Amino acid sequence: MRRCRRPAGHAAGIGSLATAGPGHRGRLAPAVDLYEYQGKELFRRYGIPVSDGLLAATPADARRAAEELAGPVVVKAQVLTGGRGKAGGVKLAATPEEAEEEAEAILRLSIRGHPVRRVWIERASDIAKEYYLSVTFDRSAKKALLMLTTRGGVDIEEVAAASPEAIARVHVDPLQGFQPYQARRLVYEAGIDDPGEQAQVEDTIARLYEAFVGCDAMLCEINPLIVTPEGEVRALDAKVTVDDNALYRHPDIAAMRDLEAIPAEERAAWEKGVTYVKLSGEVGILGNGAGLVMSTLDVIALVGGRPANFCDLGGGGDAQGVVDALDVITADPDVRSILFNIFGGITRCDEVARGIVEALRRRTIRHPIVVRLDGTNADEGRRLLAEAGSAGLYVEPTMLEAARRAVELAQR
Ligand code: GDP
Ligand code: MN
């Protein structure tokens, strides 16, 4: 099985690359970051109060949406990155004409590399207060973590750095589940003292936790959770990340994934069923097993090189698997040399060697390829590679020597 996983845009880095659980065959999708309007759709299903709105792809659509919503609206860029407000991607519009103008400007924006392709037109809210509420995983505590602060509307990292005591935190034990007293404690510790607000915020906490579990989310965040001048509590923003390993039980959420937002080379890899993450260096990396590939990245760095990618063949050492992986790696114009690091266990080195030889027969590969084989049938594998006698093929006995060779070849 070959797996595909990309670090989630919201939270994770390459350190969070994880293998998929059992029960999946073939390809897996990257973790799903949802757009605000999709997150709000899920919130709505769980009874969390949100404002009415409509999606628009053109300024004319935005105008019609504003006409339909009748009254002042807010025009919001739909991109998979935060801080849209500061970047000019959230604007109030008093009339449909204004909504059209704002939409036109916002649809021309690219927010931190994310081109705005759609805007969400929402009935404008009056804001008296901005709070922050989220549920995420605290991996060290092995529990879900609820966070609430009355200092919402700004980056939570800023609040955490400047005044960590302002953020109320409560862990939820996965076996006991959420208990209503936990919401009361959060509200009390956050210092929300209006009884009307307390009841609504507590209700929202319970529902957000329900949404988090019900959607197999990794993050559900509302920033800001507003209080209107009339004392009504409502989610004005939504950030939801769903665990890709659970997508098989949420076909509706799987369908929300925006493939166009995934970098082209990662999408190509995903379509071929190759686990691939683009990095910024020159040495293309192929290995079997996520752990071995991670170590290979480290060794490349140790000998002064920079890996061009993470690529895990998994058990797919057959010729087609090798051809597919090489196609993906060589599509990256930054690649100068390629390193195969194979430790044969269940995967047999002779099988991988046959795959490499076959791949070289089927494809002209411009880059030098360094191979390190160890473990099951390594001798046989090395013999097959030697027999192939290909000019750009280098067989090295150890991982360190192979890494040195690959880096040296990349620098030529
Ligand atoms: P973000 O910047 O990407 O987090 O986008 P948000 O959805 O959180 O919007 C940014 C800010 O715009 C919010 O913190 C609000 O202050 C403001 N905003 C958003 N919607 C409304 C609205 O309906 N009325 C008013 N007055 N302000 C809004
Ligand atoms: Mn926000």
Tab-separated table of C-alpha atoms and ligand atoms in Angstrom:
chain	number	residue	atom	x	y	z
A	1	MET	CA	0.000	0.000	0.000
A	2	ARG	CA	1.254	3.436	-0.839
A	3	ARG	CA	-0.011	6.346	1.116
A	4	CYS	CA	-0.355	9.999	0.583
A	5	ARG	CA	-0.355	12.620	3.201
A	6	ARG	CA	0.466	16.261	3.202
A	7	PRO	CA	1.084	18.400	6.221
A	8	ALA	CA	-2.138	20.206	7.005
A	9	GLY	CA	-2.001	23.850	6.079
A	10	HIS	CA	-3.502	24.975	9.335
A	11	ALA	CA	-1.444	23.317	11.948
A	12	ALA	CA	1.018	20.681	10.957
A	13	GLY	CA	4.556	20.603	9.600
A	14	ILE	CA	6.460	17.738	8.140
A	15	GLY	CA	7.002	16.390	11.641
A	16	SER	CA	3.365	15.413	11.683
A	17	LEU	CA	3.617	13.090	8.698
A	18	ALA	CA	1.870	10.017	9.843
A	19	THR	CA	1.011	6.706	8.341
A	20	ALA	CA	-2.603	5.884	7.753
A	21	GLY	CA	-4.535	3.500	9.908
A	22	PRO	CA	-5.681	0.126	8.689
A	23	GLY	CA	-8.779	-0.279	6.612
A	24	HIS	CA	-7.682	1.907	3.709
A	25	ARG	CA	-6.650	0.674	0.345
A	26	GLY	CA	-4.643	2.681	-2.071
A	27	ARG	CA	-4.592	6.424	-1.984
A	28	LEU	CA	-5.515	8.724	0.781
A	29	ALA	CA	-6.372	12.349	0.624
A	30	PRO	CA	-4.433	15.090	2.351
A	31	ALA	CA	-5.936	16.425	5.589
A	32	VAL	CA	-8.921	18.547	4.749
A	33	ASP	CA	-8.814	22.233	5.601
A	34	LEU	CA	-12.265	23.630	5.026
A	35	TYR	CA	-13.176	27.072	3.799
A	36	GLU	CA	-15.002	29.351	6.212
A	37	TYR	CA	-18.317	28.876	4.406
A	38	GLN	CA	-17.953	25.084	4.580
A	39	GLY	CA	-17.047	25.201	8.257
A	40	LYS	CA	-20.105	27.349	8.885
A	41	GLU	CA	-22.248	24.838	7.008
A	42	LEU	CA	-21.043	22.139	9.428
A	43	PHE	CA	-21.574	24.482	12.393
A	44	ARG	CA	-25.119	25.093	11.225
A	45	ARG	CA	-25.793	21.350	11.187
A	46	TYR	CA	-24.694	21.156	14.809
A	47	GLY	CA	-26.894	24.061	15.825
A	48	ILE	CA	-24.133	26.614	16.313
A	49	PRO	CA	-25.540	30.065	15.456
A	50	VAL	CA	-24.070	31.517	12.257
A	51	SER	CA	-25.213	34.321	9.951
A	52	ASP	CA	-26.984	33.713	6.660
A	53	GLY	CA	-24.824	33.993	3.596
A	54	LEU	CA	-24.292	33.046	-0.046
A	55	LEU	CA	-21.224	32.062	-2.043
A	56	ALA	CA	-20.202	34.165	-5.063
A	57	ALA	CA	-17.561	33.657	-7.748
A	58	THR	CA	-18.048	36.938	-9.617
A	59	PRO	CA	-18.808	40.554	-8.645
A	60	ALA	CA	-22.233	40.223	-10.313
A	61	ASP	CA	-22.977	37.130	-8.211
A	62	ALA	CA	-21.919	39.087	-5.139
A	63	ARG	CA	-24.339	41.856	-6.001
A	64	ARG	CA	-27.233	39.422	-6.463
A	65	ALA	CA	-26.320	37.714	-3.184
A	66	ALA	CA	-26.391	41.050	-1.375
A	67	GLU	CA	-29.765	41.881	-2.964
A	68	GLU	CA	-31.128	38.567	-1.770
A	69	LEU	CA	-29.780	39.019	1.754
A	70	ALA	CA	-31.349	42.497	1.785
A	71	GLY	CA	-29.413	44.882	3.981
A	72	PRO	CA	-25.750	45.490	4.815
A	73	VAL	CA	-23.428	42.558	4.125
A	74	VAL	CA	-19.832	41.591	4.702
A	75	VAL	CA	-17.806	40.360	1.705
A	76	LYS	CA	-15.275	37.714	2.759
A	77	ALA	CA	-12.450	36.139	0.739
A	78	GLN	CA	-12.611	32.349	0.836
A	79	VAL	CA	-9.018	31.160	1.086
A	80	LEU	CA	-7.341	28.455	3.163
A	81	THR	CA	-5.327	30.877	5.259
A	82	GLY	CA	-6.096	33.087	8.222
A	83	GLY	CA	-5.698	36.825	8.785
A	84	ARG	CA	-7.910	37.700	5.837
A	85	GLY	CA	-9.208	40.779	7.599
A	86	LYS	CA	-5.743	42.347	7.902
A	87	ALA	CA	-4.987	41.469	4.279
A	88	GLY	CA	-8.031	43.376	3.029
A	89	GLY	CA	-10.048	40.239	2.364
A	90	VAL	CA	-13.011	41.126	4.632
A	91	LYS	CA	-15.065	44.256	3.807
A	92	LEU	CA	-18.404	45.634	4.891
A	93	ALA	CA	-20.808	46.757	2.188
A	94	ALA	CA	-23.943	48.807	2.848
A	95	THR	CA	-25.575	48.250	-0.542
A	96	PRO	CA	-25.542	45.627	-3.313
A	97	GLU	CA	-23.527	48.077	-5.467
A	98	GLU	CA	-20.882	48.325	-2.752
A	99	ALA	CA	-20.872	44.560	-2.366
A	100	GLU	CA	-20.180	44.236	-6.080
A	101	GLU	CA	-17.288	46.724	-5.874
A	102	GLU	CA	-15.765	45.110	-2.811
A	103	ALA	CA	-16.113	41.657	-4.360
A	104	GLU	CA	-14.381	42.845	-7.498
A	105	ALA	CA	-11.411	44.112	-5.477
A	106	ILE	CA	-11.247	41.051	-3.211
A	107	LEU	CA	-11.487	38.602	-6.128
A	108	ARG	CA	-8.337	40.227	-7.507
A	109	LEU	CA	-6.398	39.594	-4.304
A	110	SER	CA	-3.950	36.858	-3.581
A	111	ILE	CA	-3.656	36.408	0.176
A	112	ARG	CA	-0.280	34.961	1.145
A	113	GLY	CA	-0.074	33.014	-2.093
A	114	HIS	CA	-3.734	31.983	-2.072
A	115	PRO	CA	-5.609	33.501	-4.993
A	116	VAL	CA	-9.169	34.420	-4.039
A	117	ARG	CA	-11.534	32.531	-6.318
A	118	ARG	CA	-14.738	32.947	-4.334
A	119	VAL	CA	-16.233	35.305	-1.794
A	120	TRP	CA	-18.764	34.604	0.920
A	121	ILE	CA	-21.443	37.248	1.170
A	122	GLU	CA	-22.856	37.276	4.668
A	123	ARG	CA	-25.492	39.347	6.429
A	124	ALA	CA	-23.454	41.896	8.403
A	125	SER	CA	-23.442	41.657	12.186
A	126	ASP	CA	-23.147	44.413	14.750
A	127	ILE	CA	-20.393	43.513	17.150
A	128	ALA	CA	-20.247	44.435	20.825
A	129	LYS	CA	-17.626	41.867	21.886
A	130	GLU	CA	-15.267	39.407	20.185
A	131	TYR	CA	-14.411	36.147	21.943
A	132	TYR	CA	-12.358	33.132	20.849
A	133	LEU	CA	-13.369	29.478	21.182
A	134	SER	CA	-11.671	26.343	19.870
A	135	VAL	CA	-11.340	22.588	20.235
A	136	THR	CA	-8.175	20.844	19.161
A	137	PHE	CA	-5.992	17.920	20.218
A	138	ASP	CA	-3.501	18.221	23.002
A	139	ARG	CA	-1.304	15.332	21.904
A	140	SER	CA	0.837	15.331	25.038
A	141	ALA	CA	-2.264	15.002	27.246
A	142	LYS	CA	-3.897	12.602	24.759
A	143	LYS	CA	-7.108	14.558	25.160
A	144	ALA	CA	-9.147	17.115	23.323
A	145	LEU	CA	-8.481	20.651	24.510
A	146	LEU	CA	-11.128	23.383	24.724
A	147	MET	CA	-9.890	26.963	24.784
A	148	LEU	CA	-11.899	30.095	25.445
A	149	THR	CA	-10.885	33.713	25.855
A	150	THR	CA	-12.696	37.039	25.797
A	151	ARG	CA	-9.734	38.462	23.859
A	152	GLY	CA	-10.961	37.266	20.497
A	153	GLY	CA	-10.718	38.753	17.039
A	154	VAL	CA	-6.924	38.751	17.084
A	155	ASP	CA	-4.439	35.950	16.502
A	156	ILE	CA	-4.682	33.466	19.356
A	157	GLU	CA	-0.892	33.050	19.249
A	158	GLU	CA	-0.573	36.751	20.113
A	159	VAL	CA	-2.882	36.347	23.105
A	160	ALA	CA	-1.053	33.197	24.178
A	161	ALA	CA	2.277	35.022	24.043
A	162	ALA	CA	1.223	38.295	25.650
A	163	SER	CA	-1.273	37.107	28.269
A	164	PRO	CA	-1.520	33.324	28.495
A	165	GLU	CA	-3.568	33.623	31.701
A	166	ALA	CA	-6.380	35.164	29.641
A	167	ILE	CA	-6.991	31.848	27.885
A	168	ALA	CA	-9.160	29.367	29.792
A	169	ARG	CA	-8.322	25.747	28.997
A	170	VAL	CA	-10.152	22.526	29.768
A	171	HIS	CA	-9.256	19.014	28.636
A	172	VAL	CA	-11.956	16.562	27.656
A	173	ASP	CA	-11.324	12.917	28.445
A	174	PRO	CA	-12.224	10.887	25.350
A	175	LEU	CA	-13.773	8.079	27.399
A	176	GLN	CA	-15.819	10.262	29.735
A	177	GLY	CA	-16.777	12.571	26.923
A	178	PHE	CA	-17.760	16.195	27.303
A	179	GLN	CA	-19.468	17.136	30.584
A	180	PRO	CA	-21.597	20.294	30.936
A	181	TYR	CA	-19.638	21.435	34.015
A	182	GLN	CA	-16.584	21.752	31.771
A	183	ALA	CA	-18.322	24.458	29.747
A	184	ARG	CA	-19.319	26.247	32.976
A	185	ARG	CA	-15.720	26.138	34.168
A	186	LEU	CA	-14.406	27.532	30.886
A	187	VAL	CA	-16.916	30.375	30.898
A	188	TYR	CA	-16.156	31.164	34.533
A	189	GLU	CA	-12.393	31.085	34.059
A	190	ALA	CA	-12.601	33.210	30.926
A	191	GLY	CA	-14.445	35.810	33.018
A	192	ILE	CA	-17.709	35.937	31.097
A	193	ASP	CA	-20.150	37.189	33.741
A	194	ASP	CA	-23.334	38.093	31.879
A	195	PRO	CA	-25.827	35.280	32.605
A	196	GLY	CA	-27.415	35.502	29.156
A	197	GLU	CA	-24.030	35.238	27.465
A	198	GLN	CA	-22.955	32.452	29.793
A	199	ALA	CA	-25.858	30.226	28.769
A	200	GLN	CA	-25.291	30.829	25.045
A	201	VAL	CA	-21.521	30.365	25.186
A	202	GLU	CA	-21.925	27.151	27.201
A	203	ASP	CA	-24.365	25.857	24.633
A	204	THR	CA	-21.974	26.759	21.813
A	205	ILE	CA	-19.090	24.971	23.589
A	206	ALA	CA	-21.148	21.781	23.884
A	207	ARG	CA	-22.171	21.951	20.245
A	208	LEU	CA	-18.662	22.729	19.015
A	209	TYR	CA	-17.315	19.706	20.862
A	210	GLU	CA	-20.080	17.616	19.327
A	211	ALA	CA	-19.123	18.911	15.868
A	212	PHE	CA	-15.435	18.188	16.553
A	213	VAL	CA	-16.124	14.554	17.425
A	214	GLY	CA	-18.930	14.110	14.902
A	215	CYS	CA	-16.834	15.334	11.963
A	216	ASP	CA	-13.590	13.642	13.103
A	217	ALA	CA	-12.066	17.093	13.131
A	218	MET	CA	-8.556	17.930	14.264
A	219	LEU	CA	-9.412	21.575	14.781
A	220	CYS	CA	-12.641	23.541	15.187
A	221	GLU	CA	-12.038	27.218	15.823
A	222	ILE	CA	-14.350	30.209	16.100
A	223	ASN	CA	-12.525	33.539	16.028
A	224	PRO	CA	-14.325	35.748	16.645
A	225	LEU	CA	-17.277	34.319	18.534
A	226	ILE	CA	-19.197	37.553	18.807
A	227	VAL	CA	-21.733	39.043	21.153
A	228	THR	CA	-24.073	41.484	19.407
A	229	PRO	CA	-25.291	44.688	21.090
A	230	GLU	CA	-28.550	42.787	21.731
A	231	GLY	CA	-26.596	40.135	23.614
A	232	GLU	CA	-26.789	37.438	20.975
A	233	VAL	CA	-23.806	35.051	20.656
A	234	ARG	CA	-22.795	33.945	17.148
A	235	ALA	CA	-19.885	32.365	15.236
A	236	LEU	CA	-18.526	34.996	12.849
A	237	ASP	CA	-15.667	32.901	11.514
A	238	ALA	CA	-15.037	29.148	11.153
A	239	LYS	CA	-11.808	27.224	10.809
A	240	VAL	CA	-12.232	23.471	10.563
A	241	THR	CA	-9.631	20.818	9.735
A	242	VAL	CA	-10.837	17.250	9.296
A	243	ASP	CA	-8.649	14.185	9.784
A	244	ASP	CA	-8.113	12.615	6.370
A	245	ASN	CA	-7.914	9.149	7.924
A	246	ALA	CA	-11.597	9.449	8.824
A	247	LEU	CA	-12.802	10.747	5.470
A	248	TYR	CA	-14.174	7.359	4.451
A	249	ARG	CA	-16.970	7.875	6.921
A	250	HIS	CA	-17.710	11.437	5.843
A	251	PRO	CA	-18.300	11.381	2.077
A	252	ASP	CA	-19.961	14.794	2.347
A	253	ILE	CA	-16.838	16.337	3.872
A	254	ALA	CA	-14.572	14.487	1.423
A	255	ALA	CA	-16.541	16.144	-1.358
A	256	MET	CA	-15.816	19.566	0.182
A	257	ARG	CA	-12.086	19.164	-0.386
A	258	ASP	CA	-10.830	21.666	-2.927
A	259	LEU	CA	-8.337	19.825	-5.106
A	260	GLU	CA	-7.352	23.034	-6.861
A	261	ALA	CA	-5.971	24.370	-3.599
A	262	ILE	CA	-3.474	21.477	-3.368
A	263	PRO	CA	-0.084	22.178	-5.023
A	264	ALA	CA	-0.023	20.626	-8.531
A	265	GLU	CA	2.862	18.234	-7.904
A	266	GLU	CA	1.281	16.921	-4.714
A	267	ARG	CA	-1.990	16.432	-6.491
A	268	ALA	CA	-0.249	14.479	-9.288
A	269	ALA	CA	1.438	12.298	-6.656
A	270	TRP	CA	-1.827	11.765	-4.877
A	271	GLU	CA	-3.525	10.747	-8.133
A	272	LYS	CA	-0.775	8.183	-8.743
A	273	GLY	CA	-1.046	6.955	-5.156
A	274	VAL	CA	2.495	8.046	-4.268
A	275	THR	CA	3.232	9.519	-0.855
A	276	TYR	CA	5.008	12.741	-1.681
A	277	VAL	CA	5.721	16.046	-0.026
A	278	LYS	CA	7.630	18.717	-1.931
A	279	LEU	CA	10.589	20.254	-0.117
A	280	SER	CA	12.971	22.951	-1.251
A	281	GLY	CA	16.274	21.166	-2.003
A	282	GLU	CA	17.943	19.381	-4.931
A	283	VAL	CA	18.265	15.730	-3.920
A	284	GLY	CA	15.209	13.677	-4.852
A	285	ILE	CA	14.512	11.061	-2.173
A	286	LEU	CA	12.810	7.706	-2.459
A	287	GLY	CA	12.640	5.185	0.328
A	288	ASN	CA	10.444	2.492	1.725
A	289	GLY	CA	8.743	3.363	4.981
A	290	ALA	CA	8.054	6.821	6.368
A	291	GLY	CA	10.600	6.437	9.174
A	292	LEU	CA	13.423	5.474	6.829
A	293	VAL	CA	12.572	8.344	4.489
A	294	MET	CA	12.606	10.820	7.385
A	295	SER	CA	16.042	9.515	8.430
A	296	THR	CA	17.223	9.846	4.843
A	297	LEU	CA	16.213	13.517	4.832
A	298	ASP	CA	18.265	13.972	8.001
A	299	VAL	CA	21.314	12.233	6.554
A	300	ILE	CA	21.159	14.355	3.413
A	301	ALA	CA	21.163	17.454	5.602
A	302	LEU	CA	23.986	15.993	7.715
A	303	VAL	CA	26.282	15.689	4.693
A	304	GLY	CA	25.488	19.215	3.564
A	305	GLY	CA	22.734	18.624	1.023
A	306	ARG	CA	19.106	19.561	0.832
A	307	PRO	CA	16.312	17.069	0.099
A	308	ALA	CA	13.962	17.984	-2.743
A	309	ASN	CA	11.089	15.948	-1.393
A	310	PHE	CA	9.750	13.304	0.927
A	311	CYS	CA	8.637	10.209	-0.965
A	312	ASP	CA	7.632	6.900	0.536
A	313	LEU	CA	7.300	3.875	-1.751
A	314	GLY	CA	5.630	1.982	1.070
A	315	GLY	CA	5.438	-1.627	0.037
A	316	GLY	CA	5.247	-0.565	-3.602
A	317	GLY	CA	8.657	-1.662	-4.772
A	318	ASP	CA	7.286	-3.103	-7.989
A	319	ALA	CA	8.219	-1.591	-11.326
A	320	GLN	CA	5.020	0.420	-11.692
A	321	GLY	CA	5.400	1.856	-8.195
A	322	VAL	CA	8.985	2.874	-8.935
A	323	VAL	CA	8.043	4.369	-12.324
A	324	ASP	CA	5.186	6.360	-10.753
A	325	ALA	CA	7.382	7.662	-7.961
A	326	LEU	CA	10.190	8.591	-10.368
A	327	ASP	CA	7.690	10.410	-12.589
A	328	VAL	CA	6.573	12.516	-9.669
A	329	ILE	CA	10.097	13.234	-8.417
A	330	THR	CA	11.554	14.106	-11.816
A	331	ALA	CA	8.668	16.482	-12.554
A	332	ASP	CA	10.252	18.792	-9.970
A	333	PRO	CA	12.649	21.088	-11.879
A	334	ASP	CA	14.805	21.578	-8.777
A	335	VAL	CA	15.877	17.930	-8.626
A	336	ARG	CA	19.540	17.321	-9.569
A	337	SER	CA	20.133	13.784	-8.318
A	338	ILE	CA	18.007	10.971	-6.914
A	339	LEU	CA	18.656	8.767	-3.914
A	340	PHE	CA	16.944	5.427	-3.400
A	341	ASN	CA	17.259	4.259	0.171
A	342	ILE	CA	15.771	0.802	0.594
A	343	PHE	CA	15.824	-1.369	3.660
A	344	GLY	CA	14.456	-4.763	2.703
A	345	GLY	CA	12.144	-6.389	5.185
A	346	ILE	CA	8.905	-7.511	3.716
A	347	THR	CA	9.923	-5.427	0.720
A	348	ARG	CA	12.590	-7.439	-1.091
A	349	CYS	CA	15.607	-5.578	-2.428
A	350	ASP	CA	15.700	-7.669	-5.627
A	351	GLU	CA	12.106	-6.643	-6.301
A	352	VAL	CA	12.960	-2.970	-5.920
A	353	ALA	CA	16.088	-3.407	-8.054
A	354	ARG	CA	13.932	-4.965	-10.773
A	355	GLY	CA	11.604	-2.000	-10.440
A	356	ILE	CA	14.485	0.446	-10.885
A	357	VAL	CA	15.882	-1.421	-13.886
A	358	GLU	CA	12.428	-1.625	-15.417
A	359	ALA	CA	11.811	2.064	-14.750
A	360	LEU	CA	15.107	2.955	-16.441
A	361	ARG	CA	14.108	0.839	-19.408
A	362	ARG	CA	10.759	2.596	-19.715
A	363	ARG	CA	11.883	6.131	-19.010
A	364	THR	CA	14.870	8.237	-19.902
A	365	ILE	CA	15.941	9.746	-16.623
A	366	ARG	CA	18.277	12.710	-16.932
A	367	HIS	CA	19.408	12.605	-13.324
A	368	PRO	CA	22.045	10.398	-11.723
A	369	ILE	CA	20.486	7.784	-9.434
A	370	VAL	CA	22.202	6.552	-6.291
A	371	VAL	CA	20.937	3.337	-4.736
A	372	ARG	CA	21.530	1.928	-1.305
A	373	LEU	CA	20.047	-1.497	-0.703
A	374	ASP	CA	20.212	-3.406	2.545
A	375	GLY	CA	18.258	-6.231	4.163
A	376	THR	CA	16.280	-8.975	2.473
A	377	ASN	CA	17.877	-10.099	-0.818
A	378	ALA	CA	20.225	-7.103	-0.931
A	379	ASP	CA	23.012	-9.061	-2.652
A	380	GLU	CA	20.655	-10.216	-5.365
A	381	GLY	CA	19.378	-6.645	-5.791
A	382	ARG	CA	22.885	-5.208	-6.125
A	383	ARG	CA	23.776	-7.900	-8.657
A	384	LEU	CA	20.728	-6.982	-10.771
A	385	LEU	CA	21.679	-3.312	-10.724
A	386	ALA	CA	25.304	-4.102	-11.633
A	387	GLU	CA	24.124	-6.275	-14.531
A	388	ALA	CA	21.929	-3.449	-15.802
A	389	GLY	CA	25.152	-1.440	-16.129
A	390	SER	CA	23.370	1.846	-16.568
A	391	ALA	CA	25.676	4.866	-16.801
A	392	GLY	CA	23.954	7.168	-14.329
A	393	LEU	CA	23.377	4.453	-11.735
A	394	TYR	CA	25.537	4.361	-8.592
A	395	VAL	CA	25.261	1.627	-5.983
A	396	GLU	CA	26.590	2.488	-2.544
A	397	PRO	CA	26.960	0.133	0.417
A	398	THR	CA	25.715	2.383	3.232
A	399	MET	CA	23.156	5.119	3.756
A	400	LEU	CA	25.869	7.651	4.640
A	401	GLU	CA	27.977	6.921	1.574
A	402	ALA	CA	24.892	6.964	-0.623
A	403	ALA	CA	23.856	10.343	0.806
A	404	ARG	CA	27.346	11.781	0.234
A	405	ARG	CA	27.355	10.527	-3.336
A	406	ALA	CA	23.854	11.893	-4.064
A	407	VAL	CA	24.753	15.314	-2.651
A	408	GLU	CA	28.031	15.404	-4.600
A	409	LEU	CA	26.203	14.490	-7.826
A	410	ALA	CA	23.576	17.153	-7.160
A	411	GLN	CA	26.297	19.789	-6.900
A	412	ARG	CA	27.957	18.957	-10.197
B	1	GDP	P1	-9.898	36.443	9.481
B	1	GDP	O1	-9.239	37.783	9.514
B	1	GDP	O2	-9.396	35.608	8.334
B	1	GDP	O3	-9.813	35.718	10.770
B	1	GDP	O4	-11.454	36.715	9.137
B	1	GDP	P2	-12.701	36.936	10.123
B	1	GDP	O5	-13.852	36.216	9.576
B	1	GDP	O6	-12.355	36.595	11.537
B	1	GDP	O7	-12.968	38.484	9.989
B	1	GDP	C1	-12.008	39.430	10.402
B	1	GDP	C2	-12.656	40.544	11.177
B	1	GDP	O8	-13.605	41.213	10.379
B	1	GDP	C3	-13.435	40.066	12.388
B	1	GDP	O9	-12.611	39.888	13.515
B	1	GDP	C4	-14.409	41.193	12.582
B	1	GDP	O10	-13.844	42.203	13.374
B	1	GDP	C5	-14.642	41.713	11.186
B	1	GDP	N1	-15.947	41.254	10.704
B	1	GDP	C6	-16.241	40.081	10.116
B	1	GDP	N2	-17.557	39.972	9.879
B	1	GDP	C7	-18.118	41.114	10.339
B	1	GDP	C8	-19.455	41.605	10.409
B	1	GDP	O11	-20.442	40.952	10.024
B	1	GDP	N3	-19.645	42.830	10.959
B	1	GDP	C9	-18.603	43.581	11.430
B	1	GDP	N4	-18.868	44.772	11.961
B	1	GDP	N5	-17.325	43.142	11.380
B	1	GDP	C10	-17.088	41.936	10.858
B	2	MN	MN	-11.074	34.996	12.162
